[in-house]
Coordinates of C-alpha atoms in Angstrom, one line a residue:
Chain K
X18 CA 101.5 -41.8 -15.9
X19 CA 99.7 -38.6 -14.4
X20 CA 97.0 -38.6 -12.3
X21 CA 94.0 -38.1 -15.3
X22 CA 95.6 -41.6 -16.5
X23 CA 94.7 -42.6 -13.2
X24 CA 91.3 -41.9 -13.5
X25 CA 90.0 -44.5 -16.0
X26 CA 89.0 -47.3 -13.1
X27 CA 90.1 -50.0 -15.8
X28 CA 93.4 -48.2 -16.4
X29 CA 93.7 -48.2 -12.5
X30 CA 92.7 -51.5 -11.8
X31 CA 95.4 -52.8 -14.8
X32 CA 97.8 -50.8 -13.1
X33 CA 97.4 -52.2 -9.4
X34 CA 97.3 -55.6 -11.0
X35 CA 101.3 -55.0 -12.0
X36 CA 103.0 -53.3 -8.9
X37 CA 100.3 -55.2 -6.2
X38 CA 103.1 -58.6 -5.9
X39 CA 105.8 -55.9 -5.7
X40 CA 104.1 -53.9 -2.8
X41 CA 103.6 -56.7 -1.3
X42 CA 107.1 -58.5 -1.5
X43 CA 108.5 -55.0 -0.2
X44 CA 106.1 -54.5 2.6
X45 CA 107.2 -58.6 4.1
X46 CA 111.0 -58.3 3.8
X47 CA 110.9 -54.7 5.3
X48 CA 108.5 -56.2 8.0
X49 CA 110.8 -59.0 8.4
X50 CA 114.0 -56.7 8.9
X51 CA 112.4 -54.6 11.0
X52 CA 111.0 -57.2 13.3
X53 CA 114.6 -58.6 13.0
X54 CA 116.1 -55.3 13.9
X55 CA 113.4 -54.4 17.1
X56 CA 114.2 -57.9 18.6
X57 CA 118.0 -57.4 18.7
X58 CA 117.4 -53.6 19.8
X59 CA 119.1 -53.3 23.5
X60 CA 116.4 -52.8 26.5
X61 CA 115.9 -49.5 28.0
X62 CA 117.6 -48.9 31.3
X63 CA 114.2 -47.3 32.8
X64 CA 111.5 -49.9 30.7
X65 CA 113.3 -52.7 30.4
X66 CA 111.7 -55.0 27.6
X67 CA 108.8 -53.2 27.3
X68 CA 110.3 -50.6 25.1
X69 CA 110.0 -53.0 22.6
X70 CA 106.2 -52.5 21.9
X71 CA 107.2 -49.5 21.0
X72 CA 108.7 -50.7 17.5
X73 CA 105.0 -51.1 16.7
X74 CA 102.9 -48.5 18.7
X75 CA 104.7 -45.6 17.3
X76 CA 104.3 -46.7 13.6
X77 CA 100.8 -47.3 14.0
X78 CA 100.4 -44.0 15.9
X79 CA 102.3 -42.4 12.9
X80 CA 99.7 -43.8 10.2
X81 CA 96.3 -42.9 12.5
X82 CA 97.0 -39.7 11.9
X83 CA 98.7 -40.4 8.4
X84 CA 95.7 -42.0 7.0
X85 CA 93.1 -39.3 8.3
X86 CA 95.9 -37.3 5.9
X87 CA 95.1 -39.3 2.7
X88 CA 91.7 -39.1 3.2
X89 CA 91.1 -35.6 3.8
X90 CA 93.7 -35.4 0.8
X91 CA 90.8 -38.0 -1.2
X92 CA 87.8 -35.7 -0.1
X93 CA 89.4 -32.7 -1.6
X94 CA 89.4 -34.6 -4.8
X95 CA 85.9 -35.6 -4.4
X96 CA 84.9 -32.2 -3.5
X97 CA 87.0 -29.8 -5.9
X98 CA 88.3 -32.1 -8.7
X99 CA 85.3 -34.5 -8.6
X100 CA 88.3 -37.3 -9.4
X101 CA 86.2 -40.4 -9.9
X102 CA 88.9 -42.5 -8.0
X103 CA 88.7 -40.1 -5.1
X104 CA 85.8 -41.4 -3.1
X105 CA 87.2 -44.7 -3.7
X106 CA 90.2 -44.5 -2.2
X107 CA 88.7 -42.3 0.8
X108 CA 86.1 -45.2 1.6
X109 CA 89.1 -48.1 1.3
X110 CA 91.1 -45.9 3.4
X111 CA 89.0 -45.5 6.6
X112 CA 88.3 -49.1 7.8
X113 CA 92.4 -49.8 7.1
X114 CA 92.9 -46.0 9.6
X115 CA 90.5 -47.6 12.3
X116 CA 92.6 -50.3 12.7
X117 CA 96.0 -48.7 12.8
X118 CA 94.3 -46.5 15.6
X119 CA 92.8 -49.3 16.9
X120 CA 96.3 -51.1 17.5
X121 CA 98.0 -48.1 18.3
X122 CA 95.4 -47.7 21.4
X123 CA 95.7 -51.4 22.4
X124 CA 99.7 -51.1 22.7
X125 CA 100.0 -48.1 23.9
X126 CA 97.7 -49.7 26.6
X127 CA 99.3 -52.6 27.1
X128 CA 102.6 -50.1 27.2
X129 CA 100.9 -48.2 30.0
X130 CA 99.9 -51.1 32.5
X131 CA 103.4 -51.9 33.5
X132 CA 104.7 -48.2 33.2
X133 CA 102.0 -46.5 34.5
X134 CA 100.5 -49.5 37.0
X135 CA 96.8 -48.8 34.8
X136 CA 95.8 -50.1 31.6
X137 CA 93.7 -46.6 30.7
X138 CA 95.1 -43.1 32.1
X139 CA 93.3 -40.2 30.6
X140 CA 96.6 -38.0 29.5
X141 CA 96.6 -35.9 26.5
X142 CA 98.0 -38.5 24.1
X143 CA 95.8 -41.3 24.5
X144 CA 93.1 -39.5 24.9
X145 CA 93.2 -37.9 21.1
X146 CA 94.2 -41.3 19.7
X147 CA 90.8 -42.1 21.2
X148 CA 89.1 -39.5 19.8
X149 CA 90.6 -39.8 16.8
X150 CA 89.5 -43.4 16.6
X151 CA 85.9 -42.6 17.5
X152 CA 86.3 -39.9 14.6
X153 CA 87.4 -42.9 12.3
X154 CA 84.1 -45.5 13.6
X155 CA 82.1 -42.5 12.5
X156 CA 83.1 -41.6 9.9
X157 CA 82.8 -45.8 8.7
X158 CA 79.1 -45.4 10.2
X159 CA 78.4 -42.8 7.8
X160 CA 79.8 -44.6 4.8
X161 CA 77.3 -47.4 5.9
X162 CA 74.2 -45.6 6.3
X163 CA 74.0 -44.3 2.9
X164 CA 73.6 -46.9 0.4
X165 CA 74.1 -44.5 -3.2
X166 CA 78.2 -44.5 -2.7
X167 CA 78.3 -41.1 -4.6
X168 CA 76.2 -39.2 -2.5
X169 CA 78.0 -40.9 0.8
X170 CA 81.0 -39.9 -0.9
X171 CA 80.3 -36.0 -0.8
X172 CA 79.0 -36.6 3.0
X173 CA 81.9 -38.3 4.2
X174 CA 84.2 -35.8 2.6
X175 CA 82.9 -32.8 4.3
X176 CA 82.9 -34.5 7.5
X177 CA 86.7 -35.9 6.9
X178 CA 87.6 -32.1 5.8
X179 CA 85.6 -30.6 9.3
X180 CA 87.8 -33.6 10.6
X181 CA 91.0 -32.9 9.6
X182 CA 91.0 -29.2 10.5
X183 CA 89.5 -29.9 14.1
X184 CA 92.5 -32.8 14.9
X185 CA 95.1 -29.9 15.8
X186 CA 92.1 -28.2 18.0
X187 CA 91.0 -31.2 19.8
X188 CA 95.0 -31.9 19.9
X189 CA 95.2 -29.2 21.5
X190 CA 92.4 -28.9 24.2
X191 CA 93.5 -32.0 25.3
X192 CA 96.7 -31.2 26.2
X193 CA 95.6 -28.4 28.0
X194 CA 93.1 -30.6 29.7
X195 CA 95.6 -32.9 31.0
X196 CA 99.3 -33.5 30.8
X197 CA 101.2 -36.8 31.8
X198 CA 102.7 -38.3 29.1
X199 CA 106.6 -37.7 28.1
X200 CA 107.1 -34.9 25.9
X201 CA 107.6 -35.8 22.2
X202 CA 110.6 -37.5 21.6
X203 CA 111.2 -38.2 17.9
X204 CA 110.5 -34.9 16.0
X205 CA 111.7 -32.5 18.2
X206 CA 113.5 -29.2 17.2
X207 CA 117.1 -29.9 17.9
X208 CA 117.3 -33.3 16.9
X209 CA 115.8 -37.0 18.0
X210 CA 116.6 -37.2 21.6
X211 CA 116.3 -41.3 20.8
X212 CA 119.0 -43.6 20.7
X213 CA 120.1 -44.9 17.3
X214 CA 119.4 -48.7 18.7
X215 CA 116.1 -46.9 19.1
X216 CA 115.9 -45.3 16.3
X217 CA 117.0 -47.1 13.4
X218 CA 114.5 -49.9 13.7
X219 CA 111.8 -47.4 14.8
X220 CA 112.1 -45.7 11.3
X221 CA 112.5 -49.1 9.7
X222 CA 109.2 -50.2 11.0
X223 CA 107.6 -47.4 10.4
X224 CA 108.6 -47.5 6.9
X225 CA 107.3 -50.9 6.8
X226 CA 103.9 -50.3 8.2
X227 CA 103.5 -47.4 5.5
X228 CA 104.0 -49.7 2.7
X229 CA 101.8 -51.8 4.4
X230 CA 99.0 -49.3 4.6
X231 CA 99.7 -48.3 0.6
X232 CA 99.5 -52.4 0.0
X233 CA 96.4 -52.9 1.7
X234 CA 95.2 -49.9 0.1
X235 CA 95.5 -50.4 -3.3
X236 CA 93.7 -53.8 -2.9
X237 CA 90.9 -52.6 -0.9
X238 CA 90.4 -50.0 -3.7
X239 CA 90.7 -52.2 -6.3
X240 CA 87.7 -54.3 -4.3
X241 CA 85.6 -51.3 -3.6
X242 CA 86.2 -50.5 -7.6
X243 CA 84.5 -54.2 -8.5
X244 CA 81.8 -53.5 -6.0
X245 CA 80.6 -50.6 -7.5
X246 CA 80.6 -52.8 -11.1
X247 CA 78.7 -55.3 -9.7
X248 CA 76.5 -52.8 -8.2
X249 CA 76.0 -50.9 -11.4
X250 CA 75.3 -54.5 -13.0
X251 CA 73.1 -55.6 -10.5
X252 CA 71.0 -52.3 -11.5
X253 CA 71.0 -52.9 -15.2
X254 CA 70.0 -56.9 -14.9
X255 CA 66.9 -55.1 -12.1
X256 CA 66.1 -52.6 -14.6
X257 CA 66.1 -54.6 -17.5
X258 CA 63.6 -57.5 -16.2
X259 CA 61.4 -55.0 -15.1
X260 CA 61.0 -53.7 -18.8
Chain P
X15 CA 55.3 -68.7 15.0
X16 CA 57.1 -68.9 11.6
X17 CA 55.7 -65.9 11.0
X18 CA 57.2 -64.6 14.4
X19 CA 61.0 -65.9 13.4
X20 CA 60.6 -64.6 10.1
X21 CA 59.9 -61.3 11.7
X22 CA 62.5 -61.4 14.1
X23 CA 65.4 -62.8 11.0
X24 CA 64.0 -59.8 9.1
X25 CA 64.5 -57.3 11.7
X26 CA 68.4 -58.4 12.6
X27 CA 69.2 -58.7 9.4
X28 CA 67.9 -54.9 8.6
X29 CA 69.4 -53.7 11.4
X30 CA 72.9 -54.9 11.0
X31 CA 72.8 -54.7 7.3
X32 CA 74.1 -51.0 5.0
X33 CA 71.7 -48.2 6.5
X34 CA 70.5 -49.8 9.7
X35 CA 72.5 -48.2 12.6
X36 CA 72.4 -50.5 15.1
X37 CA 76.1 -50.7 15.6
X38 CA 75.9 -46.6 15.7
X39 CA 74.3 -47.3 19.1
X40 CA 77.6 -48.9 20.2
X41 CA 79.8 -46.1 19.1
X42 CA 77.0 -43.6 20.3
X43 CA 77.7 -45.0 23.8
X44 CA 81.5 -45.0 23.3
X45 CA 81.5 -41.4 22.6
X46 CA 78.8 -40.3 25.8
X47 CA 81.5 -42.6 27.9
X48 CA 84.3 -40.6 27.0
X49 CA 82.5 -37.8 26.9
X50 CA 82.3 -37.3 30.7
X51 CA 86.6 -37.4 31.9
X52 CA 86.5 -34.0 29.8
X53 CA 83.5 -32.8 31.5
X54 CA 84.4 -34.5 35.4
X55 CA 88.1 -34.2 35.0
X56 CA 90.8 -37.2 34.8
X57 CA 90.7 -38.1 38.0
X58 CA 90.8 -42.0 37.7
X59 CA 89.4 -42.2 41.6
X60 CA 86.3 -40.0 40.8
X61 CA 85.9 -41.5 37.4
X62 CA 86.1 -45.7 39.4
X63 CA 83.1 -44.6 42.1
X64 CA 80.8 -42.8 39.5
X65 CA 81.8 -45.7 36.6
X66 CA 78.7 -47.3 36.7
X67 CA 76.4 -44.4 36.9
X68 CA 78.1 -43.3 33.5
X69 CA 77.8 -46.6 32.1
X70 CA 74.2 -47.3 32.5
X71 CA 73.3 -42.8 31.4
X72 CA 74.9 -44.1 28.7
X73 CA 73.3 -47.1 28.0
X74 CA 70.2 -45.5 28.6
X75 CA 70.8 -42.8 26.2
X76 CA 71.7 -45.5 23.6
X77 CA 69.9 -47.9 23.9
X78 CA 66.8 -44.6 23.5
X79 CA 68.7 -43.5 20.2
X80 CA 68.0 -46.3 18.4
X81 CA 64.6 -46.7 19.4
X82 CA 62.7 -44.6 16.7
X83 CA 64.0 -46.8 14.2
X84 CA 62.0 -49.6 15.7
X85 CA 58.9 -48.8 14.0
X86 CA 59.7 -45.5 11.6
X87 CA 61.4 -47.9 8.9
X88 CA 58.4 -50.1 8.8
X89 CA 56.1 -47.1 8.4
X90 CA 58.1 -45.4 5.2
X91 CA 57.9 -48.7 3.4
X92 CA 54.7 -49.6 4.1
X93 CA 55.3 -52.9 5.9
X94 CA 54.0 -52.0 9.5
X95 CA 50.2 -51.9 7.9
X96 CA 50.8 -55.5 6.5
X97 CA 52.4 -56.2 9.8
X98 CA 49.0 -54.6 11.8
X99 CA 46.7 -56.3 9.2
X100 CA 48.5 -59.9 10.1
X101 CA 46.6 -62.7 11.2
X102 CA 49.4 -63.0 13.8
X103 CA 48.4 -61.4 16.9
X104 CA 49.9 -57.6 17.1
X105 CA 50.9 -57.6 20.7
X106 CA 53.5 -61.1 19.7
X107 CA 54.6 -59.1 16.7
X108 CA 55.1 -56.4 19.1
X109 CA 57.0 -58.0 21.1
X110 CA 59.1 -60.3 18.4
X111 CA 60.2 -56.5 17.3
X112 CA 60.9 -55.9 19.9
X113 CA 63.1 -59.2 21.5
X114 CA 64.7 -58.5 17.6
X115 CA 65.5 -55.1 18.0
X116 CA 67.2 -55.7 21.8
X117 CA 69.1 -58.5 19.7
X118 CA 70.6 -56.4 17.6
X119 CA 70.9 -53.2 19.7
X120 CA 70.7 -53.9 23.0
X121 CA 73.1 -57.1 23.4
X122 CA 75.9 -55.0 21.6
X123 CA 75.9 -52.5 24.4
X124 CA 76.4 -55.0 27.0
X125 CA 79.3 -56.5 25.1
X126 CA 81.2 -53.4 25.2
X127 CA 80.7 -52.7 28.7
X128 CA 84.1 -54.5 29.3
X129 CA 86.2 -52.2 27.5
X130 CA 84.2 -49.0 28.6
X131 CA 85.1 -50.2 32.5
X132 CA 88.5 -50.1 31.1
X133 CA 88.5 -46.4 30.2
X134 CA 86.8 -46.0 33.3
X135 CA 89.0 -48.3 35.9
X136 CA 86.6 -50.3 36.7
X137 CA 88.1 -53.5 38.1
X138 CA 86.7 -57.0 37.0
X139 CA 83.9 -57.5 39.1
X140 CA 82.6 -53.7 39.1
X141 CA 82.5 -54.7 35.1
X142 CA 80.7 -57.7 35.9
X143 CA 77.9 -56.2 37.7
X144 CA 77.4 -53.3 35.4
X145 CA 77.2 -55.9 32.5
X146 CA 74.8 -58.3 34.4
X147 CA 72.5 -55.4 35.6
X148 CA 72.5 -53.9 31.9
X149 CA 71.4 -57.5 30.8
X150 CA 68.7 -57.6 33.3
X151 CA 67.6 -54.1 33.2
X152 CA 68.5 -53.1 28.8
X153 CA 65.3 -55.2 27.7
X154 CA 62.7 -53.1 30.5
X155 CA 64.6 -50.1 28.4
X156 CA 63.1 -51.6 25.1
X157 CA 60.1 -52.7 25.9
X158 CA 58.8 -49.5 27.6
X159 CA 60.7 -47.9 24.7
X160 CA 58.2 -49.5 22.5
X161 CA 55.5 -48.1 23.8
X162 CA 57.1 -44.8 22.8
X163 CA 58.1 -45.3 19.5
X164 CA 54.8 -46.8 18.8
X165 CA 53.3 -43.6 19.7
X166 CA 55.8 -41.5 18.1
X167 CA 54.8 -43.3 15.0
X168 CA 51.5 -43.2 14.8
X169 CA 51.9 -39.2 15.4
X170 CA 54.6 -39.1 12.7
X171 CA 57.0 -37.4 15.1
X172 CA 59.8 -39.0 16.2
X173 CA 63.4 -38.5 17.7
X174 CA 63.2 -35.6 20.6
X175 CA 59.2 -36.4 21.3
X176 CA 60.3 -40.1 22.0
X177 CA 62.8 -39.0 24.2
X178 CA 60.7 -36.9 26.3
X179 CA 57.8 -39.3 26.4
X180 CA 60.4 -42.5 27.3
X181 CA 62.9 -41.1 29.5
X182 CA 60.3 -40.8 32.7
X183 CA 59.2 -44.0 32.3
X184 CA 62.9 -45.5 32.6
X185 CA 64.0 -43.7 35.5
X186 CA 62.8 -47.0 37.8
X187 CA 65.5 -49.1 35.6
X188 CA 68.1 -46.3 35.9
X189 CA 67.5 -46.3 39.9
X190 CA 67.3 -49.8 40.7
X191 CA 70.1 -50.7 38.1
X192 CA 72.8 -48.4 39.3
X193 CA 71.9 -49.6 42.7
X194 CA 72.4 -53.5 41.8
X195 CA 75.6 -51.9 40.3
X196 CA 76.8 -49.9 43.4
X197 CA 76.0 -52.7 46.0
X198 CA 78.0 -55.0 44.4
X199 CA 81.0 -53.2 44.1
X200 CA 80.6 -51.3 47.1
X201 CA 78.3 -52.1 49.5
X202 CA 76.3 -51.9 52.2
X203 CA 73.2 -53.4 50.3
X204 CA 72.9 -56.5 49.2
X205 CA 73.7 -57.0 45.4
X206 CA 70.0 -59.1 45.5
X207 CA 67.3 -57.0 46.5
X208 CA 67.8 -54.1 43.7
X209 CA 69.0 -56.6 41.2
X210 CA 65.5 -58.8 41.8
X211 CA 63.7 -55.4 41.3
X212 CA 65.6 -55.1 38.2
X213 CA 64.5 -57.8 37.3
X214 CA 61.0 -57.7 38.1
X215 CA 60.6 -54.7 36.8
X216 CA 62.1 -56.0 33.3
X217 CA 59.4 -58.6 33.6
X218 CA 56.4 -56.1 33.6
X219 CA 57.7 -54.4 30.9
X220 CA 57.8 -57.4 29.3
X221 CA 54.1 -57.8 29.6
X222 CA 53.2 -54.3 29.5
X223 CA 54.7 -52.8 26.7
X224 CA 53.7 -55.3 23.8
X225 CA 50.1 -54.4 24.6
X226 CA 50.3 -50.6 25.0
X227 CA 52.4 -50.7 21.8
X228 CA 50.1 -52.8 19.6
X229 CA 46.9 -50.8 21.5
X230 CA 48.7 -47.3 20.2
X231 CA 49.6 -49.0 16.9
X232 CA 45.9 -50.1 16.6
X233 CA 44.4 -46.8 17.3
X234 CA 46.7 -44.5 15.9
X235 CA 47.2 -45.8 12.4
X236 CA 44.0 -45.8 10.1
Chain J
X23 CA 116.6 -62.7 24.0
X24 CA 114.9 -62.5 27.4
X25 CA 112.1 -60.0 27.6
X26 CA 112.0 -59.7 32.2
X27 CA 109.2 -59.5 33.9
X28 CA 106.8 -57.9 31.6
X29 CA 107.0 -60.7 29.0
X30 CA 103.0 -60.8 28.5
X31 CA 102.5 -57.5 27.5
X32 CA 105.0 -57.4 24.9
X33 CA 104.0 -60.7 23.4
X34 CA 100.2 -59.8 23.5
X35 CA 100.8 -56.6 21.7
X36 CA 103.2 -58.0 19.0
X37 CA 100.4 -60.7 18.6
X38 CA 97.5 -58.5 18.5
X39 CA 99.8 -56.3 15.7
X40 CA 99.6 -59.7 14.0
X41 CA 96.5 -60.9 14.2
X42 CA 94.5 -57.2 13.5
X43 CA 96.9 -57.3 10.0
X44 CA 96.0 -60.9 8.7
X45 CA 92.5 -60.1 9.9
X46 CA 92.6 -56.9 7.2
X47 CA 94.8 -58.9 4.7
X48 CA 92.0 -62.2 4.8
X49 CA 89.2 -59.6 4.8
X50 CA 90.5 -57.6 1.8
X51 CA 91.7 -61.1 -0.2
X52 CA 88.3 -62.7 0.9
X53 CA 86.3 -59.5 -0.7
X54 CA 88.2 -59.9 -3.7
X55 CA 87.3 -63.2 -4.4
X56 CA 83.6 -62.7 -3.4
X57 CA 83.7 -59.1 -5.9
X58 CA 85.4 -61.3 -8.6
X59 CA 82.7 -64.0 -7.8
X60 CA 79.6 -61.9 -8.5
X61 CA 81.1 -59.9 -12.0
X62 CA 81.7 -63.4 -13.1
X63 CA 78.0 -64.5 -12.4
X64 CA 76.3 -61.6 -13.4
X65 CA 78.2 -62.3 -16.8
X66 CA 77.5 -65.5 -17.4
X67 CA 73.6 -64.2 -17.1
X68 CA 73.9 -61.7 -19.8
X69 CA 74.5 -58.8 -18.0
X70 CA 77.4 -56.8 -19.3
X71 CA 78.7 -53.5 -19.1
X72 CA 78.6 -50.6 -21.6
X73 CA 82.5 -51.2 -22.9
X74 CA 81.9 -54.7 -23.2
X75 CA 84.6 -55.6 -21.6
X76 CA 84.5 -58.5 -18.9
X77 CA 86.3 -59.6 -16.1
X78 CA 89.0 -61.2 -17.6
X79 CA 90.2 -58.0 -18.5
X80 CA 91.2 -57.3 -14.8

């Protein structure tokens, strides 16, 4: 099974038919382990429990910028291999993104009001989660004001390309536009500076919420695939009564 | 005054259906919100005291963006000559376009006023006043924008030439808006002698702007 | 497991985890059905697709 297999919808649509229950089983048990695993995790000596939101802010941190990644990956296939599953999986992936950013903003908000004493503090990090997220509603907006899906398709891939090269320069103008939150803590050269307790159920989670993403995915692909059918129907059944 | 709901069904549904934009408002104010830490720096103590004259710029500068659609759509597909050849009388039309265009447009804005005082620490009742003077002051912002979008489209120019002709007219809102704003959360005024200007100066504009709009509609498109 | 003083916040954000994924999981399984819905109607008009093959073949 290659990718060209992979681009016959039907083919696609058979294939998400067989591993969808599969995904899905995964996605719950790991969910349920790593829940499991972030309620037994010990409290911090400095945050007490409220290190625990953690065990979901960071995965859904992770996958913001994760899914922009898949995207940009899906307009380069709509741009340079014209791959006729490309645009679809780009459009299915951006409402999913927004709301992975979307949470990752509300935690990391309700992290901050008993850390920081606010629920909002314009640092460096929040701030290009924001960003990022207002890059996500737009990038939705566009999809919406088109209504031929190809020709949205091209337009949303340029802009999620002009994206995805200006995250690191936005990243990094707002760092040097403010600086308050800790330093990076899990990929850090020399080693996680987090404790296993920490750690462990951190990656497990974060495992978890990327098959969730891929679950969701596949099925909101396999929906945007039917809508473009019935589309392509409801054109025919136009065309045909006006002959 | 079927004809009138009908009107004002059609319009919400357009304007929250695939290609309508109304929502981009929204997200057009998010972004001019955030917008201004970068520009004024983080300082959450500077960014609390000029909250609410951010919030209502932005409003203002959404609520405008969304304006030319008002009657530009009707134009391309023909409808607004059907609409000015009615029976119904233009100025109600007018003004059902325009009670269905602050519907869809401008009541979204005031809904996300809540979260926007967040970003800006606002506390609860700053947010409050802010949201209660953009109710009172977002449909003046409509119906003088009318008048300007009725021009616009009877000159076939839109975007930057509504702009320039609407923004003048608004700055009354803008003035005695903020103030409602800044009395209530600050003082020395009293939150009810701008607010009631606010308020009466939506009023005119809701008798004003239906009949310049439908008298520039009338004249200008033949 | 007692979660101290800040006991709102961490419920509220595990909640609001929750309650954003069933929203997407109900929206996506809702869209399905409504997708699956309309093939089947426009079929049973007469309206099929160049292949001929139909929605049972999902």
């Amino acid at each position: 099974m290659t990718l060209i297999d992979l681009a016959n919808p039907t083919r696609f649509l058979q294939l998400t038919a067989r591993i969808l229950p599969w995904l899905a089983a995964a996605t719950a048990i790991l969910l349920l382990v790593g829940l499991y695993q972030a309620a037994m995790a010990p409290d911090d000596y400095q945050q007490g429990a409220t290190v625990k939101i953690m065990f979901i802010h960071v995965p859904n941190a992770w996958l913001a910028m994760f899914v922009w990644g898949v995207m940009s990956l899906a307009a380069l296939g709509t741009l340079v291999w014209r791959h006729p599953l490309a645009d679809v999986a780009a459009k299915a992936a951006a409402p999913i993104g927004a709301a992975f950013t979307f949470l990752a903003l509300v935690t990391g908000s309700l992290w901050g009001r008993p850390m920081w004493g606010t629920y909002w503090e314009w640092d460096a990090r929040l701030t290009s989660v924001l960003i990022l997220f207002l890059m996500y509603l737009g990038l939705i907006a566009l999809w919406r004001a088109v209504e031929d899906p190809s020709r949205a398709a091209r337009a949303a891939a340029v802009l999620t390309l002009v994206g995805a090269l200006n995250l690191p320069i936005i990243k990094f103008s707002v760092d040097w536009w403010n600086t308050l939150h800790q330093p990076a803590s899990v990929l850090r050269m020399g080693g996680p500076s987090l404790d296993r307790s920490f750690l462990i159920p951190l990656l497990v989670m974060a495992v978890a919420f990327s098959l969730l993403f891929v679950t969701l995915h596949l099925a909101a692909m396999r929906n945007e695939i039917l809508r473009r059918r019935v589309r392509s129907l409801q054109m025919m059944q136009a065309s045909r009564r006006s002959a | 005054m079927t004809a009138l709901a009908a009107l004002i069904r059609r319009d919400i549904k357009i304007a929250l259906r695939v290609g309508g934009g109304a929502l981009i408002g929204v997200l057009f104010f998010l972004t001019v919100v955030v917008l201004m830490p970068f520009a004024l720096g983080p300082d959450l103590a500077l960014l609390t005291r000029l909250g609410p004259a951010i919030l209502w710029l932005g409003a203002l500068l959404a609520s405008l963006l969304t304006l030319d659609r008002l009657f530009m759509a009707d134009h391309e597909d023909g409808s607004l000559d059907l609409i000015v050849m009615s029976r119904t009388p233009l100025e109600l039309t007018c003004a059902a376009k325009a009670l269905a265009h602050w519907l869809a447009a401008g009541v979204p804005l005031i809904l996300a006023t809540p979260v926007l005082g967040l970003l800006l620490n606002l506390d609860a009742t700053a947010t409050a006043a802010v949201a209660l003077t953009l109710l009172a002051g977002t449909p003046a912002l409509t119906f003088t924008g009318m008048i300007g979008a009725a021009l616009a489209v009877t000159l076939h120019r839109g975007g930057l030439l509504l702009a320039v002709l609407v923004l003048p007219l608004s700055i009354p809102v803008l003035i005695f808006g903020v103030a409602a704003s800044q009395a209530a959360i600050t003082g020395p005024l009293a939150f009810g002698t701008p607010f009631s200007i606010l308020c009466a100066l939506s009023l005119v504009s809701l008798v004003i702007g239906p009949f310049a709009a439908a008298a520039s509609l009338r004249h200008g498109l033949d | 497991m007692a979660l101290g003083p800040h006991a709102v916040f961490v419920v509220t954000s595990y909640a609001l985890a929750t309650a954003v994924v069933l929203v997407l999981i109900g929206w996506i399984a809702v869209d399905y059905r409504r997708q699956k819905a309309r093939l089947r109607e426009l079929e049973a008009g007469g309206v099929t697709r160049r292949s001929g093959r139909g929605v049972a073949d999902i």
